[in-house]
Amino acid sequence: MDKVMSNRLVAALYVLPALLLLLVLVYIPIVLTGYYGLMQWDGIGAMTFIGLDNYARLLQDSTFWQSANHTFLLALFSALSLIGYLMIALVLSGKIKGANFFRKIYLIPMLLSSVAIAQLWLKIYHPSNGVLNSFLEAIGFSNPPAWLAEPSLVLYALFVPILWQYAGFYILIYYAALKNIPESLIEAARIDGANPWQIAFRIKLPLITEVIKVTVVLAVVGSLKYFDLIYVMTDGGPNGSSEVMASYMYRQAFRSFDFGYGSAVGFFLLLICLVVTWLLRKATASKDTIQYS
């Protein structure tokens, strides 16, 4: 008994530093955010308790709901982009010439910071001497758009670098999952006369279903709290056309110095992330597992 207690104490001591970090960096800030959301506070002076007024204001804030719409649209595009990443991973996992080179190419965006990626795409989207508009002019478009200044285009223009930024991450996950499939299953399917499409969609994809489910949750929830690249490239403009919930929260707290309302937006965003995660897990839950003998 003493030995069991000693082992448990040692295990607790090993886990304690991680738990303390989690408590200080995650759980305490969450509690404080919810608490500040009940206050009227400019971040410097005294706080005034106003109850749920900030949340009532949030529900009536058309600008917030516009930013929420942009955020959910980004989440939808992120989820759909996984199909393309999966197709690329399927190709790279096969025995094709130059696969190692292409795997390294797709990982390059993961090595760059969001600020560096934003500066790169600002150059690409530059209205007068950007690479994109120069190409469009070269093929006959006399008046290409200012991609980041057009309210109807800016959001979709931002989706491109955002999806490009995380392409390597998801391709790498899918590639690792596909390479973990026993080669004997693939060879048995070939002997039975299966073609590459049948191998891909009837053997490989069913075997990595759980990985696909996890990446859907990661992509959608990550999109709901996305901030950095949008902040650097457009700062939510023009006129809120590229505002997302995270950037709106930042604007309220650190630009308007309305920390109470900014905290309410942040706490509401947390609740949305939790609900969406729960819904996705429920939607993708499967009682049946594929078994192979």
PDB file of C-alpha atoms in Angstrom, residues 46-279:
ATOM      1  CA  ALA A  46     -12.524  51.376 -11.149  1.00  0.00           C
ATOM      2  CA  MET A  47     -14.856  48.647 -12.356  1.00  0.00           C
ATOM      3  CA  THR A  48     -18.625  48.998 -12.127  1.00  0.00           C
ATOM      4  CA  PHE A  49     -20.805  45.914 -11.908  1.00  0.00           C
ATOM      5  CA  ILE A  50     -23.514  45.998 -14.604  1.00  0.00           C
ATOM      6  CA  GLY A  51     -24.577  42.351 -14.645  1.00  0.00           C
ATOM      7  CA  LEU A  52     -25.542  40.965 -18.032  1.00  0.00           C
ATOM      8  CA  ASP A  53     -25.804  44.353 -19.757  1.00  0.00           C
ATOM      9  CA  ASN A  54     -22.721  43.697 -21.886  1.00  0.00           C
ATOM     10  CA  TYR A  55     -24.187  40.415 -23.107  1.00  0.00           C
ATOM     11  CA  ALA A  56     -27.545  42.039 -23.844  1.00  0.00           C
ATOM     12  CA  ARG A  57     -25.704  44.721 -25.812  1.00  0.00           C
ATOM     13  CA  LEU A  58     -23.777  42.035 -27.672  1.00  0.00           C
ATOM     14  CA  LEU A  59     -26.958  40.277 -28.789  1.00  0.00           C
ATOM     15  CA  GLN A  60     -28.195  43.553 -30.297  1.00  0.00           C
ATOM     16  CA  ASP A  61     -24.855  44.551 -31.860  1.00  0.00           C
ATOM     17  CA  SER A  62     -25.160  44.269 -35.656  1.00  0.00           C
ATOM     18  CA  THR A  63     -21.416  44.761 -36.106  1.00  0.00           C
ATOM     19  CA  PHE A  64     -20.696  41.780 -33.876  1.00  0.00           C
ATOM     20  CA  TRP A  65     -23.123  39.583 -35.813  1.00  0.00           C
ATOM     21  CA  GLN A  66     -21.530  40.700 -39.065  1.00  0.00           C
ATOM     22  CA  SER A  67     -18.145  39.634 -37.703  1.00  0.00           C
ATOM     23  CA  ALA A  68     -19.705  36.352 -36.528  1.00  0.00           C
ATOM     24  CA  ASN A  69     -21.013  35.749 -40.039  1.00  0.00           C
ATOM     25  CA  HIS A  70     -17.514  36.305 -41.463  1.00  0.00           C
ATOM     26  CA  THR A  71     -16.073  33.935 -38.862  1.00  0.00           C
ATOM     27  CA  PHE A  72     -18.502  31.132 -39.664  1.00  0.00           C
ATOM     28  CA  LEU A  73     -17.865  31.648 -43.377  1.00  0.00           C
ATOM     29  CA  LEU A  74     -14.138  31.206 -42.733  1.00  0.00           C
ATOM     30  CA  ALA A  75     -14.891  28.063 -40.726  1.00  0.00           C
ATOM     31  CA  LEU A  76     -16.930  26.686 -43.629  1.00  0.00           C
ATOM     32  CA  PHE A  77     -14.149  27.372 -46.138  1.00  0.00           C
ATOM     33  CA  SER A  78     -11.601  25.818 -43.767  1.00  0.00           C
ATOM     34  CA  ALA A  79     -13.681  22.649 -43.463  1.00  0.00           C
ATOM     35  CA  LEU A  80     -14.159  22.420 -47.237  1.00  0.00           C
ATOM     36  CA  SER A  81     -10.446  22.996 -47.850  1.00  0.00           C
ATOM     37  CA  LEU A  82      -9.710  19.749 -45.992  1.00  0.00           C
ATOM     38  CA  ILE A  83     -11.006  17.886 -49.039  1.00  0.00           C
ATOM     39  CA  GLY A  84      -8.241  19.414 -51.156  1.00  0.00           C
ATOM     40  CA  TYR A  85      -5.605  18.737 -48.510  1.00  0.00           C
ATOM     41  CA  LEU A  86      -6.734  15.123 -48.300  1.00  0.00           C
ATOM     42  CA  MET A  87      -6.523  14.675 -52.071  1.00  0.00           C
ATOM     43  CA  ILE A  88      -2.987  16.082 -52.083  1.00  0.00           C
ATOM     44  CA  ALA A  89      -2.001  13.750 -49.242  1.00  0.00           C
ATOM     45  CA  LEU A  90      -3.434  10.776 -51.149  1.00  0.00           C
ATOM     46  CA  VAL A  91      -1.300  11.643 -54.157  1.00  0.00           C
ATOM     47  CA  LEU A  92       1.835  12.223 -52.099  1.00  0.00           C
ATOM     48  CA  SER A  93       1.390   8.963 -50.193  1.00  0.00           C
ATOM     49  CA  GLY A  94       1.537   7.056 -53.458  1.00  0.00           C
ATOM     50  CA  LYS A  95       4.673   6.079 -55.292  1.00  0.00           C
ATOM     51  CA  ILE A  96       5.027   9.154 -57.493  1.00  0.00           C
ATOM     52  CA  LYS A  97       8.160  10.802 -58.764  1.00  0.00           C
ATOM     53  CA  GLY A  98       9.226  13.841 -56.742  1.00  0.00           C
ATOM     54  CA  ALA A  99       6.931  13.110 -53.775  1.00  0.00           C
ATOM     55  CA  ASN A 100       9.642  13.986 -51.245  1.00  0.00           C
ATOM     56  CA  PHE A 101      10.226  17.360 -52.923  1.00  0.00           C
ATOM     57  CA  PHE A 102       6.523  18.247 -52.906  1.00  0.00           C
ATOM     58  CA  ARG A 103       6.153  17.234 -49.259  1.00  0.00           C
ATOM     59  CA  LYS A 104       8.864  19.727 -48.348  1.00  0.00           C
ATOM     60  CA  ILE A 105       7.283  22.455 -50.492  1.00  0.00           C
ATOM     61  CA  TYR A 106       3.911  22.116 -48.762  1.00  0.00           C
ATOM     62  CA  LEU A 107       5.579  22.456 -45.354  1.00  0.00           C
ATOM     63  CA  ILE A 108       7.140  25.858 -46.127  1.00  0.00           C
ATOM     64  CA  PRO A 109       4.131  27.936 -44.904  1.00  0.00           C
ATOM     65  CA  MET A 110       4.372  26.192 -41.527  1.00  0.00           C
ATOM     66  CA  LEU A 111       7.889  27.581 -41.108  1.00  0.00           C
ATOM     67  CA  LEU A 112       6.795  31.198 -41.624  1.00  0.00           C
ATOM     68  CA  SER A 113       5.217  33.446 -39.020  1.00  0.00           C
ATOM     69  CA  SER A 114       1.766  34.879 -39.625  1.00  0.00           C
ATOM     70  CA  VAL A 115       3.257  38.370 -39.933  1.00  0.00           C
ATOM     71  CA  ALA A 116       5.694  37.203 -42.632  1.00  0.00           C
ATOM     72  CA  ILE A 117       2.868  35.485 -44.514  1.00  0.00           C
ATOM     73  CA  ALA A 118       0.730  38.619 -44.233  1.00  0.00           C
ATOM     74  CA  GLN A 119       3.510  40.811 -45.622  1.00  0.00           C
ATOM     75  CA  LEU A 120       4.083  38.364 -48.477  1.00  0.00           C
ATOM     76  CA  TRP A 121       0.422  38.372 -49.487  1.00  0.00           C
ATOM     77  CA  LEU A 122       0.159  42.135 -49.116  1.00  0.00           C
ATOM     78  CA  LYS A 123       2.800  42.323 -51.843  1.00  0.00           C
ATOM     79  CA  ILE A 124       0.909  39.796 -53.955  1.00  0.00           C
ATOM     80  CA  TYR A 125      -2.369  41.699 -53.595  1.00  0.00           C
ATOM     81  CA  HIS A 126      -0.872  45.178 -54.086  1.00  0.00           C
ATOM     82  CA  PRO A 127      -3.253  46.985 -56.492  1.00  0.00           C
ATOM     83  CA  SER A 128      -0.620  48.641 -58.706  1.00  0.00           C
ATOM     84  CA  ASN A 129       2.498  46.477 -58.680  1.00  0.00           C
ATOM     85  CA  GLY A 130       1.388  43.252 -57.003  1.00  0.00           C
ATOM     86  CA  VAL A 131       2.134  39.898 -58.600  1.00  0.00           C
ATOM     87  CA  LEU A 132      -1.538  38.970 -58.972  1.00  0.00           C
ATOM     88  CA  ASN A 133      -2.693  42.161 -60.677  1.00  0.00           C
ATOM     89  CA  SER A 134       0.424  42.260 -62.864  1.00  0.00           C
ATOM     90  CA  PHE A 135      -0.431  38.744 -64.054  1.00  0.00           C
ATOM     91  CA  LEU A 136      -4.060  39.687 -64.705  1.00  0.00           C
ATOM     92  CA  GLU A 137      -2.972  42.711 -66.725  1.00  0.00           C
ATOM     93  CA  ALA A 138      -0.559  40.550 -68.700  1.00  0.00           C
ATOM     94  CA  ILE A 139      -3.367  38.209 -69.774  1.00  0.00           C
ATOM     95  CA  GLY A 140      -5.714  41.010 -70.792  1.00  0.00           C
ATOM     96  CA  PHE A 141      -7.514  42.361 -67.712  1.00  0.00           C
ATOM     97  CA  SER A 142      -7.200  46.128 -68.073  1.00  0.00           C
ATOM     98  CA  ASN A 143      -8.579  47.091 -64.657  1.00  0.00           C
ATOM     99  CA  PRO A 144      -7.933  44.383 -62.028  1.00  0.00           C
ATOM    100  CA  PRO A 145      -9.512  44.996 -58.606  1.00  0.00           C
ATOM    101  CA  ALA A 146      -7.904  46.269 -55.435  1.00  0.00           C
ATOM    102  CA  TRP A 147      -8.382  42.979 -53.624  1.00  0.00           C
ATOM    103  CA  LEU A 148      -8.040  44.217 -50.061  1.00  0.00           C
ATOM    104  CA  ALA A 149      -9.958  47.463 -50.596  1.00  0.00           C
ATOM    105  CA  GLU A 150     -13.119  46.036 -52.163  1.00  0.00           C
ATOM    106  CA  PRO A 151     -15.698  45.178 -49.454  1.00  0.00           C
ATOM    107  CA  SER A 152     -17.164  42.421 -51.616  1.00  0.00           C
ATOM    108  CA  LEU A 153     -13.778  40.776 -52.295  1.00  0.00           C
ATOM    109  CA  VAL A 154     -11.593  41.365 -49.252  1.00  0.00           C
ATOM    110  CA  LEU A 155     -12.924  38.498 -47.148  1.00  0.00           C
ATOM    111  CA  TYR A 156     -12.412  35.911 -49.890  1.00  0.00           C
ATOM    112  CA  ALA A 157      -9.000  37.386 -50.706  1.00  0.00           C
ATOM    113  CA  LEU A 158      -8.012  36.811 -47.074  1.00  0.00           C
ATOM    114  CA  PHE A 159      -9.230  33.221 -47.113  1.00  0.00           C
ATOM    115  CA  VAL A 160      -6.569  32.291 -49.680  1.00  0.00           C
ATOM    116  CA  PRO A 161      -3.470  33.036 -47.521  1.00  0.00           C
ATOM    117  CA  ILE A 162      -5.197  31.674 -44.418  1.00  0.00           C
ATOM    118  CA  LEU A 163      -5.909  28.326 -46.079  1.00  0.00           C
ATOM    119  CA  TRP A 164      -2.453  28.311 -47.680  1.00  0.00           C
ATOM    120  CA  GLN A 165      -0.886  28.954 -44.264  1.00  0.00           C
ATOM    121  CA  TYR A 166      -2.295  25.755 -42.773  1.00  0.00           C
ATOM    122  CA  ALA A 167      -2.176  23.546 -45.859  1.00  0.00           C
ATOM    123  CA  GLY A 168       1.106  21.902 -44.876  1.00  0.00           C
ATOM    124  CA  PHE A 169      -0.126  21.140 -41.364  1.00  0.00           C
ATOM    125  CA  TYR A 170      -3.182  19.189 -42.508  1.00  0.00           C
ATOM    126  CA  ILE A 171      -1.420  17.566 -45.455  1.00  0.00           C
ATOM    127  CA  LEU A 172       1.242  16.320 -43.042  1.00  0.00           C
ATOM    128  CA  ILE A 173      -1.393  14.859 -40.692  1.00  0.00           C
ATOM    129  CA  TYR A 174      -3.185  13.090 -43.538  1.00  0.00           C
ATOM    130  CA  TYR A 175       0.078  11.894 -45.065  1.00  0.00           C
ATOM    131  CA  ALA A 176       1.218  10.387 -41.752  1.00  0.00           C
ATOM    132  CA  ALA A 177      -2.134   8.653 -41.288  1.00  0.00           C
ATOM    133  CA  LEU A 178      -2.080   7.234 -44.827  1.00  0.00           C
ATOM    134  CA  LYS A 179       1.495   5.974 -44.500  1.00  0.00           C
ATOM    135  CA  ASN A 180       0.480   4.198 -41.296  1.00  0.00           C
ATOM    136  CA  ILE A 181      -1.917   1.937 -43.234  1.00  0.00           C
ATOM    137  CA  PRO A 182      -0.411  -1.559 -43.553  1.00  0.00           C
ATOM    138  CA  GLU A 183       0.983  -2.061 -47.029  1.00  0.00           C
ATOM    139  CA  SER A 184      -0.321  -5.638 -46.967  1.00  0.00           C
ATOM    140  CA  LEU A 185      -3.903  -4.342 -47.206  1.00  0.00           C
ATOM    141  CA  ILE A 186      -3.048  -2.286 -50.269  1.00  0.00           C
ATOM    142  CA  GLU A 187      -1.243  -5.190 -51.930  1.00  0.00           C
ATOM    143  CA  ALA A 188      -4.147  -7.534 -51.208  1.00  0.00           C
ATOM    144  CA  ALA A 189      -6.541  -5.081 -52.819  1.00  0.00           C
ATOM    145  CA  ARG A 190      -4.329  -4.807 -55.911  1.00  0.00           C
ATOM    146  CA  ILE A 191      -4.194  -8.589 -56.214  1.00  0.00           C
ATOM    147  CA  ASP A 192      -8.001  -8.667 -56.033  1.00  0.00           C
ATOM    148  CA  GLY A 193      -8.106  -6.252 -58.976  1.00  0.00           C
ATOM    149  CA  ALA A 194      -8.850  -2.955 -57.207  1.00  0.00           C
ATOM    150  CA  ASN A 195      -7.872   0.159 -59.174  1.00  0.00           C
ATOM    151  CA  PRO A 196      -6.231   3.235 -57.554  1.00  0.00           C
ATOM    152  CA  TRP A 197      -9.573   5.008 -57.062  1.00  0.00           C
ATOM    153  CA  GLN A 198     -11.090   2.017 -55.308  1.00  0.00           C
ATOM    154  CA  ILE A 199      -8.006   1.661 -53.106  1.00  0.00           C
ATOM    155  CA  ALA A 200      -8.170   5.345 -52.179  1.00  0.00           C
ATOM    156  CA  PHE A 201     -11.887   5.641 -51.453  1.00  0.00           C
ATOM    157  CA  ARG A 202     -12.769   2.150 -50.236  1.00  0.00           C
ATOM    158  CA  ILE A 203      -9.663   1.244 -48.253  1.00  0.00           C
ATOM    159  CA  LYS A 204      -7.497   4.237 -47.380  1.00  0.00           C
ATOM    160  CA  LEU A 205     -10.147   6.825 -46.511  1.00  0.00           C
ATOM    161  CA  PRO A 206     -12.262   4.496 -44.294  1.00  0.00           C
ATOM    162  CA  LEU A 207      -9.111   3.595 -42.356  1.00  0.00           C
ATOM    163  CA  ILE A 208      -8.282   7.222 -41.527  1.00  0.00           C
ATOM    164  CA  THR A 209     -11.854   8.338 -40.750  1.00  0.00           C
ATOM    165  CA  GLU A 210     -11.014   9.153 -37.140  1.00  0.00           C
ATOM    166  CA  VAL A 211      -8.110  11.339 -38.224  1.00  0.00           C
ATOM    167  CA  ILE A 212     -10.393  13.181 -40.653  1.00  0.00           C
ATOM    168  CA  LYS A 213     -12.895  13.819 -37.851  1.00  0.00           C
ATOM    169  CA  VAL A 214     -10.187  15.308 -35.649  1.00  0.00           C
ATOM    170  CA  THR A 215      -8.948  17.605 -38.421  1.00  0.00           C
ATOM    171  CA  VAL A 216     -12.494  18.855 -39.060  1.00  0.00           C
ATOM    172  CA  VAL A 217     -12.771  19.883 -35.403  1.00  0.00           C
ATOM    173  CA  LEU A 218      -9.311  21.493 -35.470  1.00  0.00           C
ATOM    174  CA  ALA A 219     -10.026  23.410 -38.685  1.00  0.00           C
ATOM    175  CA  VAL A 220     -13.460  24.699 -37.674  1.00  0.00           C
ATOM    176  CA  VAL A 221     -12.632  25.663 -34.080  1.00  0.00           C
ATOM    177  CA  GLY A 222      -9.295  27.165 -35.141  1.00  0.00           C
ATOM    178  CA  SER A 223     -11.132  29.315 -37.699  1.00  0.00           C
ATOM    179  CA  LEU A 224     -13.608  30.557 -35.101  1.00  0.00           C
ATOM    180  CA  LYS A 225     -10.809  32.145 -33.075  1.00  0.00           C
ATOM    181  CA  TYR A 226      -8.608  33.238 -35.991  1.00  0.00           C
ATOM    182  CA  PHE A 227      -7.062  36.685 -35.623  1.00  0.00           C
ATOM    183  CA  ASP A 228      -3.438  37.401 -36.494  1.00  0.00           C
ATOM    184  CA  LEU A 229      -3.212  37.394 -40.299  1.00  0.00           C
ATOM    185  CA  ILE A 230      -6.465  39.342 -40.695  1.00  0.00           C
ATOM    186  CA  TYR A 231      -5.268  41.902 -38.165  1.00  0.00           C
ATOM    187  CA  VAL A 232      -1.990  42.478 -40.013  1.00  0.00           C
ATOM    188  CA  MET A 233      -3.409  42.534 -43.539  1.00  0.00           C
ATOM    189  CA  THR A 234      -6.621  44.543 -43.183  1.00  0.00           C
ATOM    190  CA  ASP A 235      -7.239  45.268 -39.483  1.00  0.00           C
ATOM    191  CA  GLY A 236     -10.848  44.232 -40.112  1.00  0.00           C
ATOM    192  CA  GLY A 237     -11.404  46.770 -42.913  1.00  0.00           C
ATOM    193  CA  PRO A 238     -12.555  48.252 -45.093  1.00  0.00           C
ATOM    194  CA  ASN A 239     -15.517  49.332 -42.951  1.00  0.00           C
ATOM    195  CA  GLY A 240     -15.654  46.019 -41.104  1.00  0.00           C
ATOM    196  CA  SER A 241     -15.837  43.947 -44.292  1.00  0.00           C
ATOM    197  CA  SER A 242     -13.176  41.540 -42.998  1.00  0.00           C
ATOM    198  CA  GLU A 243     -13.893  41.808 -39.284  1.00  0.00           C
ATOM    199  CA  VAL A 244     -14.060  38.490 -37.420  1.00  0.00           C
ATOM    200  CA  MET A 245     -15.089  37.864 -33.836  1.00  0.00           C
ATOM    201  CA  ALA A 246     -11.540  37.759 -32.483  1.00  0.00           C
ATOM    202  CA  SER A 247     -10.534  41.022 -34.173  1.00  0.00           C
ATOM    203  CA  TYR A 248     -13.773  42.667 -33.009  1.00  0.00           C
ATOM    204  CA  MET A 249     -12.999  41.592 -29.456  1.00  0.00           C
ATOM    205  CA  TYR A 250      -9.513  43.104 -29.762  1.00  0.00           C
ATOM    206  CA  ARG A 251     -10.906  46.330 -31.209  1.00  0.00           C
ATOM    207  CA  GLN A 252     -13.393  46.782 -28.388  1.00  0.00           C
ATOM    208  CA  ALA A 253     -10.921  46.030 -25.615  1.00  0.00           C
ATOM    209  CA  PHE A 254      -7.687  47.644 -26.840  1.00  0.00           C
ATOM    210  CA  ARG A 255      -8.887  50.302 -29.285  1.00  0.00           C
ATOM    211  CA  SER A 256     -12.112  51.503 -27.684  1.00  0.00           C
ATOM    212  CA  PHE A 257     -10.857  50.686 -24.143  1.00  0.00           C
ATOM    213  CA  ASP A 258     -14.139  48.987 -23.356  1.00  0.00           C
ATOM    214  CA  PHE A 259     -12.638  46.001 -21.578  1.00  0.00           C
ATOM    215  CA  GLY A 260     -15.946  44.898 -20.108  1.00  0.00           C
ATOM    216  CA  TYR A 261     -17.627  44.610 -23.485  1.00  0.00           C
ATOM    217  CA  GLY A 262     -14.490  43.142 -25.087  1.00  0.00           C
ATOM    218  CA  SER A 263     -14.423  40.488 -22.364  1.00  0.00           C
ATOM    219  CA  ALA A 264     -18.082  39.716 -22.994  1.00  0.00           C
ATOM    220  CA  VAL A 265     -17.319  39.210 -26.694  1.00  0.00           C
ATOM    221  CA  GLY A 266     -14.363  36.978 -25.803  1.00  0.00           C
ATOM    222  CA  PHE A 267     -16.377  34.882 -23.364  1.00  0.00           C
ATOM    223  CA  PHE A 268     -19.212  34.528 -25.877  1.00  0.00           C
ATOM    224  CA  LEU A 269     -16.654  33.405 -28.469  1.00  0.00           C
ATOM    225  CA  LEU A 270     -15.423  30.773 -26.014  1.00  0.00           C
ATOM    226  CA  LEU A 271     -18.963  29.494 -25.547  1.00  0.00           C
ATOM    227  CA  ILE A 272     -19.462  29.309 -29.316  1.00  0.00           C
ATOM    228  CA  CYS A 273     -16.230  27.320 -29.689  1.00  0.00           C
ATOM    229  CA  LEU A 274     -17.333  24.882 -26.970  1.00  0.00           C
ATOM    230  CA  VAL A 275     -20.792  24.422 -28.496  1.00  0.00           C
ATOM    231  CA  VAL A 276     -19.425  23.967 -32.029  1.00  0.00           C
ATOM    232  CA  THR A 277     -16.839  21.469 -30.769  1.00  0.00           C
ATOM    233  CA  TRP A 278     -19.545  19.492 -28.959  1.00  0.00           C
ATOM    234  CA  LEU A 279     -21.822  19.531 -32.011  1.00  0.00           C
TER     235      LEU A 279
END
